[in-house]
Coordinates of C-alpha atoms in Angstrom, one line a residue:
X92 CA -59.7 -95.2 13.4
X93 CA -60.8 -97.3 10.7
X94 CA -60.3 -94.7 8.3
X95 CA -57.2 -93.6 9.1
X96 CA -56.1 -96.7 8.7
X97 CA -57.4 -97.8 5.5
X98 CA -55.8 -94.3 4.6
X99 CA -52.3 -95.8 5.8
X100 CA -52.2 -98.8 3.9
X101 CA -53.8 -97.0 0.2
X102 CA -50.4 -94.3 0.9
X103 CA -48.6 -97.5 1.6
X104 CA -49.2 -98.9 -1.3
X105 CA -49.0 -96.3 -3.3
X106 CA -45.2 -96.0 -2.0
X107 CA -44.2 -99.7 -2.5
X108 CA -45.2 -99.3 -5.9
X109 CA -43.4 -96.1 -6.7
X110 CA -39.7 -97.7 -5.4
X111 CA -41.1 -101.1 -6.6
X112 CA -41.1 -99.7 -9.9
X113 CA -38.2 -97.5 -10.1
X114 CA -36.2 -99.6 -7.9
X115 CA -37.0 -103.6 -8.1
X116 CA -38.9 -104.7 -11.1
X117 CA -37.0 -101.9 -13.3
X118 CA -33.0 -101.7 -12.1
X119 CA -31.5 -102.2 -15.3
X120 CA -33.7 -98.3 -15.4
X121 CA -30.4 -97.7 -12.8
X122 CA -27.3 -100.0 -14.5
X123 CA -27.8 -97.3 -18.0
X124 CA -28.6 -94.3 -16.6
X125 CA -26.3 -94.4 -13.3
X126 CA -22.5 -92.4 -13.0
X127 CA -21.4 -95.8 -11.7
X128 CA -23.0 -98.5 -13.7
X129 CA -20.5 -101.2 -13.4
X130 CA -20.7 -100.8 -9.0
X131 CA -24.6 -100.9 -9.6
X132 CA -24.5 -103.9 -11.9
X133 CA -22.9 -105.9 -9.5
X134 CA -25.1 -105.1 -6.9
X135 CA -27.7 -106.4 -9.4
X136 CA -26.1 -109.7 -9.4
X137 CA -25.3 -110.1 -6.0
X138 CA -28.9 -109.5 -5.4
X139 CA -31.1 -111.5 -8.0
X140 CA -28.7 -113.5 -9.9
X141 CA -30.2 -116.7 -9.7
X142 CA -27.2 -118.8 -8.3
X143 CA -24.8 -117.8 -5.1
X144 CA -21.9 -115.5 -6.8
X145 CA -18.5 -114.7 -5.2
X146 CA -18.6 -111.1 -5.8
X147 CA -14.7 -110.8 -5.3
X148 CA -13.7 -113.5 -7.7
X149 CA -15.6 -112.3 -10.5
X150 CA -14.1 -108.3 -10.4
X151 CA -11.1 -110.0 -10.4
X152 CA -11.1 -111.4 -13.8
X153 CA -13.0 -108.6 -14.6
X154 CA -10.5 -106.3 -13.7
X155 CA -7.6 -107.3 -16.1
X156 CA -10.2 -107.4 -19.1
X157 CA -11.9 -103.7 -18.8
X158 CA -7.2 -102.9 -18.6
X159 CA -6.8 -104.4 -21.3
X160 CA -9.3 -102.6 -23.6
X161 CA -6.9 -100.0 -22.7
X162 CA -3.6 -100.7 -23.7
X163 CA -1.2 -103.8 -23.3
X164 CA 0.3 -102.8 -20.8
X165 CA -1.5 -101.7 -17.9
X166 CA -2.2 -104.6 -16.3
X167 CA -3.7 -105.6 -12.9
X168 CA -1.6 -107.9 -10.4
X169 CA -3.1 -109.8 -7.7
X170 CA -2.2 -109.7 -4.0
X171 CA -0.9 -113.1 -4.3
X172 CA 1.2 -111.9 -7.1
X173 CA 2.3 -108.3 -5.9
X174 CA 5.3 -109.0 -3.8
X175 CA 7.3 -110.9 -6.3
X176 CA 6.1 -107.9 -9.4
X177 CA 8.1 -106.2 -6.4
X178 CA 10.5 -108.2 -5.3
X179 CA 11.9 -108.3 -9.4
X180 CA 12.9 -104.7 -9.1
X181 CA 13.5 -103.4 -5.5
X182 CA 17.0 -106.0 -5.7
X183 CA 15.9 -107.9 -2.8
X184 CA 13.5 -110.6 -1.5
X185 CA 12.8 -112.4 1.9
X186 CA 13.9 -116.2 0.9
X187 CA 15.8 -118.9 1.8
X188 CA 18.8 -117.6 -1.3
X189 CA 19.4 -120.0 -3.9
X190 CA 18.4 -120.7 -7.4
X191 CA 16.9 -124.2 -8.5
X192 CA 15.3 -126.1 -11.5
X193 CA 12.2 -128.8 -11.7
X194 CA 13.3 -132.3 -13.0
X195 CA 10.9 -134.9 -12.7
X196 CA 8.9 -133.3 -10.4
X197 CA 11.7 -132.6 -7.5
X198 CA 13.1 -129.6 -6.2
X199 CA 17.2 -129.2 -7.8
X200 CA 18.9 -126.8 -5.7
X201 CA 21.4 -125.0 -9.1
X202 CA 23.4 -122.3 -7.7
X203 CA 23.3 -121.3 -3.9
X204 CA 23.3 -117.4 -3.4
X205 CA 26.9 -116.4 -2.1
X206 CA 26.5 -115.5 2.2
X207 CA 22.4 -116.0 2.2
X208 CA 20.4 -118.0 4.2
X209 CA 20.6 -121.9 2.3
X210 CA 24.6 -121.5 1.8
X211 CA 24.6 -120.9 5.8
X212 CA 22.8 -123.3 6.7
X213 CA 24.6 -126.0 4.5
X214 CA 22.9 -126.1 1.4
X215 CA 24.8 -127.0 -1.6
X216 CA 24.3 -127.0 -5.5
X217 CA 23.2 -130.4 -6.7
X218 CA 20.8 -130.9 -3.4
X219 CA 17.4 -131.9 -4.3
X220 CA 14.5 -130.5 -1.6
X221 CA 12.4 -133.4 -0.6
X222 CA 10.4 -132.0 2.0
X223 CA 10.2 -128.6 3.6
X224 CA 8.3 -128.1 7.2
X225 CA 8.5 -132.2 7.5
X226 CA 6.1 -132.6 4.6
X227 CA 6.9 -134.7 1.2
X228 CA 7.2 -132.4 -1.3
X229 CA 8.1 -133.7 -4.2
X230 CA 5.6 -135.2 -7.1
X231 CA 3.0 -133.4 -9.1
X232 CA 2.3 -130.8 -6.5
X233 CA 6.3 -128.9 -7.4
X234 CA 5.7 -126.0 -9.1
X235 CA 7.6 -123.3 -9.5
X236 CA 4.7 -120.6 -8.0
X237 CA 4.3 -123.8 -4.9
X238 CA 8.4 -123.7 -4.4
X239 CA 8.6 -119.7 -4.0
X240 CA 5.3 -119.8 -1.9
X241 CA 7.2 -122.6 0.8
X242 CA 10.4 -121.1 0.4
X243 CA 10.0 -117.7 0.3
X244 CA 8.8 -115.6 3.9
X245 CA 9.3 -113.1 6.2
X246 CA 12.9 -111.5 7.7
X247 CA 13.4 -114.2 10.1
X248 CA 11.5 -116.9 9.6
X249 CA 12.5 -120.6 9.7
X250 CA 11.8 -123.4 7.4
X251 CA 12.8 -126.9 7.4
X252 CA 14.0 -129.0 4.4
X253 CA 14.4 -132.4 4.1
X254 CA 17.6 -132.9 1.4
X255 CA 18.6 -135.7 -0.4
X256 CA 22.5 -135.4 -1.6
X257 CA 24.2 -136.4 -4.3
X258 CA 26.0 -139.8 -3.5
X259 CA 23.4 -140.5 0.2
X260 CA 20.1 -142.2 0.3
X261 CA 19.4 -140.7 2.8
X262 CA 17.6 -137.2 3.3
X263 CA 19.0 -135.0 5.4
X264 CA 17.2 -132.2 7.8
X265 CA 18.0 -128.1 7.0
X266 CA 16.4 -125.6 9.5
X267 CA 17.5 -122.4 7.8
X268 CA 16.7 -118.8 8.7
X269 CA 14.6 -116.5 6.2
X270 CA 16.8 -113.6 6.2
X271 CA 17.4 -110.3 2.9
X272 CA 18.5 -112.0 -0.7
X273 CA 20.2 -109.8 -2.7
X274 CA 19.6 -110.2 -6.7
X275 CA 21.5 -108.0 -9.3
X276 CA 20.2 -106.1 -12.4
X277 CA 23.9 -105.5 -13.5
X278 CA 24.9 -109.3 -13.8
X279 CA 28.0 -109.3 -15.6
X280 CA 31.3 -106.9 -15.8
X281 CA 34.5 -107.5 -17.2
X282 CA 37.0 -106.4 -19.6
X283 CA 36.2 -108.0 -23.2
X284 CA 39.7 -106.7 -23.3
X285 CA 42.9 -104.6 -22.7
X286 CA 40.9 -101.2 -23.4
X287 CA 36.8 -102.4 -23.6
X288 CA 35.2 -102.7 -20.6
X289 CA 31.5 -104.8 -20.3
X290 CA 28.4 -104.0 -18.7
X291 CA 25.6 -106.5 -19.0
X292 CA 22.2 -104.9 -17.5
X293 CA 19.4 -107.4 -17.1
X294 CA 17.0 -105.3 -15.7
X295 CA 16.6 -101.6 -14.6
X296 CA 15.2 -101.7 -10.7
X297 CA 16.0 -100.0 -7.6
X298 CA 19.6 -100.3 -7.1
X299 CA 20.6 -100.8 -11.2
X300 CA 22.2 -97.2 -11.0
X301 CA 24.6 -98.2 -8.1
X302 CA 26.1 -101.7 -9.0
X303 CA 26.5 -99.6 -12.4
X304 CA 28.7 -97.1 -10.9
X305 CA 30.3 -100.0 -8.7
X306 CA 31.5 -102.1 -12.9
X307 CA 32.2 -99.0 -14.4
X308 CA 34.8 -97.8 -11.5
X309 CA 36.9 -101.4 -11.1
X310 CA 37.2 -101.2 -15.6
X311 CA 38.9 -98.3 -14.8
X312 CA 41.3 -100.0 -12.9
X313 CA 42.3 -102.0 -15.0
X314 CA 42.8 -98.9 -17.7
X315 CA 39.7 -99.3 -19.7
X316 CA 39.2 -96.8 -22.8
X317 CA 36.1 -98.3 -24.2
X318 CA 32.8 -99.5 -23.2
X319 CA 29.6 -101.6 -24.2
X320 CA 27.0 -101.3 -22.2
X321 CA 24.6 -104.7 -22.7
X322 CA 21.1 -104.5 -23.1
X323 CA 19.7 -106.7 -25.3
X324 CA 16.5 -108.9 -23.8
X325 CA 16.5 -105.6 -20.8
X326 CA 12.3 -105.9 -20.7
X327 CA 13.0 -102.3 -18.5
X328 CA 12.1 -101.3 -14.9
X329 CA 11.8 -97.8 -13.4
X330 CA 12.2 -94.8 -15.4
X331 CA 14.8 -93.5 -13.3
X332 CA 17.1 -95.9 -12.9
X333 CA 17.7 -95.4 -16.5
X334 CA 17.9 -91.5 -16.5
X335 CA 20.7 -92.5 -14.1
X336 CA 22.9 -94.4 -16.1
X337 CA 22.2 -92.4 -19.1
X338 CA 23.2 -88.9 -16.7
X339 CA 27.1 -90.6 -16.6
X340 CA 27.4 -91.0 -20.2
X341 CA 26.0 -87.6 -21.0
X342 CA 27.7 -83.5 -20.6
X343 CA 25.4 -81.2 -19.0
X344 CA 21.9 -80.5 -19.6
X345 CA 21.4 -82.4 -22.1
X346 CA 17.2 -84.1 -22.2
X347 CA 17.5 -87.6 -21.8
X348 CA 13.2 -88.2 -22.2
X349 CA 10.3 -86.4 -20.9
X350 CA 6.7 -87.4 -20.6
X351 CA 3.4 -86.4 -21.2
X352 CA -0.1 -87.4 -21.1
X353 CA -3.5 -86.2 -20.0
X354 CA -3.3 -85.3 -17.2
X355 CA 0.2 -85.7 -16.4
X356 CA 2.3 -82.6 -18.0
X357 CA 5.5 -82.3 -19.7
X358 CA 9.0 -83.9 -17.3
X359 CA 11.7 -82.6 -18.4
X360 CA 15.0 -85.3 -17.6
X361 CA 17.8 -83.5 -18.3
X362 CA 21.5 -84.1 -16.9
X363 CA 23.3 -82.7 -14.7
X364 CA 27.0 -82.7 -16.2
X365 CA 28.4 -84.6 -13.2
X366 CA 28.4 -87.6 -15.0
X367 CA 32.3 -89.5 -15.3
X368 CA 32.1 -91.1 -18.3
X369 CA 30.9 -88.2 -20.8
X370 CA 33.4 -88.3 -23.9
X371 CA 34.7 -92.4 -23.0
X372 CA 34.1 -93.9 -26.5
X373 CA 30.8 -96.2 -26.2
X374 CA 28.4 -98.5 -27.8
X375 CA 24.5 -99.7 -26.3
X376 CA 23.8 -103.1 -28.1
X377 CA 20.1 -103.8 -28.0
X378 CA 17.6 -106.1 -30.1
X379 CA 13.4 -107.1 -30.7
X380 CA 13.7 -107.7 -25.8
X381 CA 14.7 -104.8 -25.2
X382 CA 12.4 -102.8 -23.8
X383 CA 10.5 -99.5 -21.9
X384 CA 13.5 -98.1 -19.7
X385 CA 16.0 -100.4 -21.9
X386 CA 14.5 -98.1 -24.8
X387 CA 15.1 -94.9 -23.4
X388 CA 19.0 -95.1 -22.5
X389 CA 19.6 -96.1 -25.9
X390 CA 17.8 -93.5 -27.2
X391 CA 19.1 -90.7 -25.2
X392 CA 22.3 -91.8 -25.9
X393 CA 21.4 -91.8 -29.7
X394 CA 19.9 -88.5 -30.4
X395 CA 22.1 -86.8 -28.6
X396 CA 24.4 -88.8 -30.5
X397 CA 26.8 -90.1 -27.7
X398 CA 26.7 -93.4 -28.5
X399 CA 26.4 -96.1 -31.0
X400 CA 23.8 -98.3 -30.8
X401 CA 24.1 -101.7 -32.0
X402 CA 22.0 -104.8 -32.6
X403 CA 18.4 -105.5 -34.4
X404 CA 15.1 -102.7 -33.3
X405 CA 14.1 -102.1 -29.4
X406 CA 10.6 -103.8 -28.6
X407 CA 9.0 -100.6 -28.8
X408 CA 7.2 -99.6 -25.9
X409 CA 6.9 -95.4 -25.2
X410 CA 4.0 -96.3 -22.3
X411 CA 4.5 -94.6 -18.4
X412 CA 3.0 -97.2 -15.9
X413 CA 2.0 -95.7 -12.6
X414 CA 1.6 -98.8 -9.6
X415 CA -1.8 -98.1 -8.0
X416 CA -2.2 -99.7 -4.8
X417 CA -5.3 -101.4 -3.4
X418 CA -6.0 -102.2 0.5
X419 CA -6.1 -106.2 0.3
X420 CA -3.1 -106.1 -0.9
X421 CA -3.3 -106.2 -5.2
X422 CA -2.2 -103.5 -7.8
X423 CA -2.9 -101.9 -11.0
X424 CA -0.5 -100.6 -13.3
X425 CA -2.0 -97.9 -15.0
X426 CA -0.4 -96.1 -18.1
X427 CA -0.6 -92.4 -17.2
X428 CA 1.8 -90.8 -19.6
X429 CA 4.1 -91.4 -23.2
X430 CA 7.6 -90.8 -22.9
X431 CA 10.1 -89.1 -25.8
X432 CA 13.7 -89.0 -26.9
X433 CA 15.8 -86.1 -26.4
X434 CA 15.0 -85.6 -31.1
X435 CA 10.3 -86.1 -29.6
X436 CA 10.3 -89.4 -30.6
X437 CA 7.5 -91.6 -29.0
X438 CA 9.2 -94.8 -29.8
X439 CA 5.4 -97.1 -29.1
X440 CA 4.7 -99.0 -31.5
X441 CA 0.8 -99.2 -32.2
X442 CA -1.4 -101.0 -30.6
X443 CA -4.3 -100.6 -32.1
X444 CA -4.9 -104.7 -33.1
X445 CA -4.6 -106.5 -29.5
X446 CA -3.7 -109.5 -31.6
X447 CA -1.3 -108.1 -33.6
X448 CA 0.7 -106.6 -31.0
X449 CA 1.4 -109.7 -29.2
X450 CA 2.5 -111.2 -32.6
X451 CA 4.9 -108.2 -33.3
X452 CA 8.4 -109.6 -33.3
X453 CA 7.0 -113.0 -34.8
X454 CA 5.6 -110.6 -37.9
X455 CA 9.2 -109.5 -37.6
X456 CA 10.8 -112.6 -37.9
X457 CA 8.8 -113.8 -40.5
X458 CA 9.1 -110.5 -42.0
X459 CA 12.8 -110.6 -42.5
X460 CA 13.2 -108.5 -39.6
X461 CA 15.7 -110.1 -38.3
X462 CA 18.3 -110.8 -41.0
X463 CA 18.1 -108.0 -43.4
X464 CA 18.0 -104.1 -42.0
X465 CA 16.6 -103.3 -45.2
X466 CA 13.0 -105.4 -43.7
X467 CA 13.0 -103.3 -41.2
X468 CA 9.3 -101.1 -41.5
X469 CA 8.7 -97.7 -39.4
X470 CA 5.6 -96.5 -39.5
X471 CA 6.5 -92.8 -37.3
X472 CA 7.7 -90.0 -39.1
X473 CA 11.2 -88.7 -39.1
X474 CA 13.7 -86.8 -36.2
X475 CA 16.7 -85.4 -35.6
X476 CA 19.6 -86.4 -33.2
X477 CA 22.3 -84.0 -32.2
X478 CA 24.3 -83.6 -35.1
X479 CA 21.6 -84.1 -37.3
X480 CA 21.2 -87.6 -38.2
X481 CA 17.8 -88.9 -39.5
X482 CA 16.4 -91.9 -36.7
X483 CA 12.7 -93.1 -36.8
X484 CA 10.1 -93.4 -34.1
X485 CA 6.8 -95.4 -33.8
X486 CA 8.5 -98.8 -33.7
X487 CA 11.6 -99.0 -31.7
X488 CA 14.9 -97.5 -32.0
X489 CA 16.3 -98.3 -35.0
X490 CA 19.9 -99.3 -34.3
X491 CA 22.8 -97.3 -36.3
X492 CA 24.7 -100.5 -36.8
X493 CA 22.7 -103.7 -37.7
X494 CA 23.7 -107.4 -36.6
X495 CA 21.7 -110.3 -38.3
X496 CA 20.7 -112.8 -36.3
X497 CA 22.3 -116.0 -37.4
X498 CA 20.6 -119.4 -38.0
X499 CA 23.4 -119.8 -40.5
X500 CA 23.5 -123.7 -39.2
X501 CA 20.0 -123.7 -37.4
X502 CA 18.9 -127.5 -37.8
X503 CA 15.1 -129.1 -37.1
X504 CA 17.3 -131.7 -34.6
X505 CA 18.4 -128.5 -33.6
X506 CA 15.1 -126.3 -32.7
X507 CA 13.6 -128.9 -31.2
X508 CA 16.6 -129.9 -28.5
X509 CA 16.5 -126.2 -27.7
X510 CA 12.6 -126.0 -27.8
X511 CA 11.5 -128.8 -25.9
X512 CA 14.1 -128.1 -23.0
X513 CA 16.0 -131.3 -23.7
X514 CA 19.3 -128.9 -23.9
X515 CA 18.3 -128.2 -20.9
X516 CA 17.6 -131.7 -18.8
X517 CA 20.9 -132.7 -20.2
X518 CA 23.1 -129.5 -19.0
X519 CA 21.3 -130.4 -15.3
X520 CA 21.1 -134.3 -15.9
X521 CA 25.6 -133.8 -17.0
X522 CA 26.3 -131.7 -14.0
X523 CA 24.7 -133.5 -11.0
X524 CA 27.5 -136.5 -12.6
X525 CA 30.0 -134.6 -13.4
X526 CA 29.4 -131.8 -10.4
X527 CA 33.0 -133.3 -8.3
X528 CA 35.3 -133.0 -11.4
X529 CA 34.0 -130.3 -12.7
X530 CA 33.6 -128.3 -8.6
X531 CA 37.5 -128.6 -9.1
X532 CA 37.7 -126.0 -12.0
X533 CA 37.6 -121.7 -11.1
X534 CA 37.9 -120.5 -14.7
X535 CA 35.3 -120.0 -17.6
X536 CA 37.4 -120.8 -20.7
X537 CA 39.6 -123.8 -18.4
X538 CA 36.2 -125.2 -17.9
X539 CA 35.1 -124.9 -21.4
X540 CA 38.4 -126.1 -23.0
X541 CA 37.6 -130.1 -21.1
X542 CA 34.2 -129.3 -22.3
X543 CA 35.1 -129.7 -25.5
X544 CA 37.2 -132.4 -25.1
X545 CA 33.9 -134.3 -22.8
X546 CA 32.7 -134.3 -26.6
X547 CA 29.2 -133.2 -24.6
X548 CA 27.1 -133.3 -28.0
X549 CA 27.9 -137.3 -29.0
X550 CA 27.0 -137.2 -24.6
X551 CA 23.7 -135.7 -25.7
X552 CA 22.3 -136.9 -28.9
X553 CA 22.4 -140.1 -27.0
X554 CA 20.6 -139.3 -24.2
X555 CA 18.0 -137.3 -26.3
X556 CA 17.4 -140.0 -28.6
X557 CA 16.3 -142.4 -25.3
X558 CA 14.0 -139.4 -24.5
X559 CA 12.1 -139.4 -28.3
X560 CA 14.1 -137.1 -30.6
X561 CA 14.9 -139.3 -33.0
X562 CA 19.3 -138.9 -33.7
X563 CA 19.8 -137.5 -37.1
X564 CA 23.8 -137.6 -38.2
X565 CA 23.9 -135.0 -40.8
X566 CA 21.8 -132.8 -38.6
X567 CA 24.1 -132.3 -35.8
X568 CA 27.3 -132.2 -37.6
X569 CA 25.2 -128.9 -39.8
X570 CA 24.4 -127.9 -36.1
X571 CA 27.0 -129.3 -34.1
X572 CA 28.7 -126.0 -33.0
X573 CA 25.2 -124.5 -31.9
X574 CA 24.6 -127.7 -30.3
X575 CA 28.3 -127.0 -27.8
X576 CA 27.7 -123.6 -27.8
X577 CA 24.2 -124.3 -25.9
X578 CA 24.8 -127.6 -24.4
X579 CA 28.3 -125.9 -22.3
X580 CA 26.9 -122.6 -21.7
X581 CA 24.6 -123.4 -19.8
X582 CA 27.0 -126.1 -18.1
X583 CA 29.6 -123.3 -17.1
X584 CA 26.4 -121.6 -16.0
X585 CA 25.0 -124.2 -13.4
X586 CA 28.5 -124.4 -11.8
X587 CA 29.8 -121.1 -12.1
X588 CA 28.3 -118.2 -12.5
X589 CA 25.8 -115.6 -14.4
X590 CA 29.2 -113.7 -15.7
X591 CA 31.0 -116.4 -16.6
X592 CA 28.0 -118.3 -19.2
X593 CA 28.3 -114.8 -20.8
X594 CA 31.7 -114.5 -21.0
X595 CA 31.7 -117.1 -22.5
X596 CA 28.7 -116.7 -24.8
X597 CA 30.3 -113.4 -26.1
X598 CA 33.7 -114.7 -27.3
X599 CA 32.0 -115.5 -30.6
X600 CA 29.0 -112.5 -30.1
X601 CA 28.4 -111.3 -33.5
X602 CA 27.1 -107.6 -31.7
X603 CA 29.9 -107.4 -29.5
X604 CA 32.9 -108.4 -32.2
X605 CA 30.8 -105.5 -34.4
X606 CA 31.0 -103.2 -31.4
X607 CA 35.1 -104.2 -30.7
X608 CA 35.5 -103.0 -34.6
X609 CA 33.7 -99.7 -34.3
X610 CA 36.2 -98.9 -31.5
X611 CA 39.0 -100.1 -33.4
X612 CA 37.9 -98.6 -36.8
X613 CA 39.4 -95.1 -36.1

């Protein structure tokens, strides 16, 4: 019996030493040779690190860093941000239905969505929300993120908001039943003149195509003979929405776009010939803020010689992302393919250097590309359109007609007034102080004419001087038109709506003027 016990002890020691050497004292071997080094690393940190580590938090920080090594558009979206990210393209969300701004640590209701829960409960533009569910909500805790978190919520859920209304000293309480709030991606649709229709597309979401069809139908009822599609500053969205839109303007069997990747075989998207606007003269407006799905649409029109592209070179995003959800509600958008325009060009700009990629638009500005077409640098080969015209890849869609950014009357005073947010703040203050009078206007032009007579630029100069922007009379005089345009447009936006705001800005827009010249050139 003593001999057997001694043998067992010796065997136990040998086995323990073997496993200790391989799985404890030498764990780095696992990291260096294992097939899942990252997972093993996390286990080792959790098991042996000197302090307690929140592994979930560590992973949350590590995933974005890993994805950033792939390309600029493969990203991680946390669980708390995932819903907002989806809402942007879905075309609706559940909430109370207001557009707000935060001034002086207080939520100011800028506009109330027609037919939304807030309107039904009695909220109006100009109201200040000072409490939510019986608790004060003012001060440093009031941020956009926190406001959205408190005001959005599940369908049919209720929220109580305390509102301080203009002319009142005591807050009123409103109980609002949250519901579905529709958001539009087609933010303007109107006739520029007797023959030319205009449609502004802000992004490409689930409802974009349907909204565009409604806009086109309405414009057609006004004898539309030409159409301008404005995709400036449209950062993209769903590829399918861009394909549906392009199909409306192309004859049958025209290639719209194709995608291809290492694990994704080539997929061609072609027109089916059912589009109702295949022959109508078309102009597409783009700029350096037009990306992804915007470039798919513009590239399809350009390569098929279907429309004229006017503006400045687009952003240059030719990568296709697939959305992959995790069980905790978070998700990644992983690049799985590249998209190519009908001529075969991938318009993705280089991303070898992350720093250069992020600063690309600034670099373009410094090189003078916004002001001179000859400054555009193409780093890709030449391609041919259906009609034999030369187009370029490797860095965005280059317009057929270049429109420079107008900086003729820009001064340092105007730049500071814009970048510090003082113009926006003044516009909100002016709107609140004059809301009764401004609410009597129903049309943009009437309000614009009234505001000119009020000399809002002079009122702004006084306002800004009291808030640290020293008055510069010569600069104000030089930038007067720019200041008046910016100030008055924001007031119009606050009182009317986004379409009227866009109509006001388009009155002297050089890209719009170039489009009209193109239509009537014949």
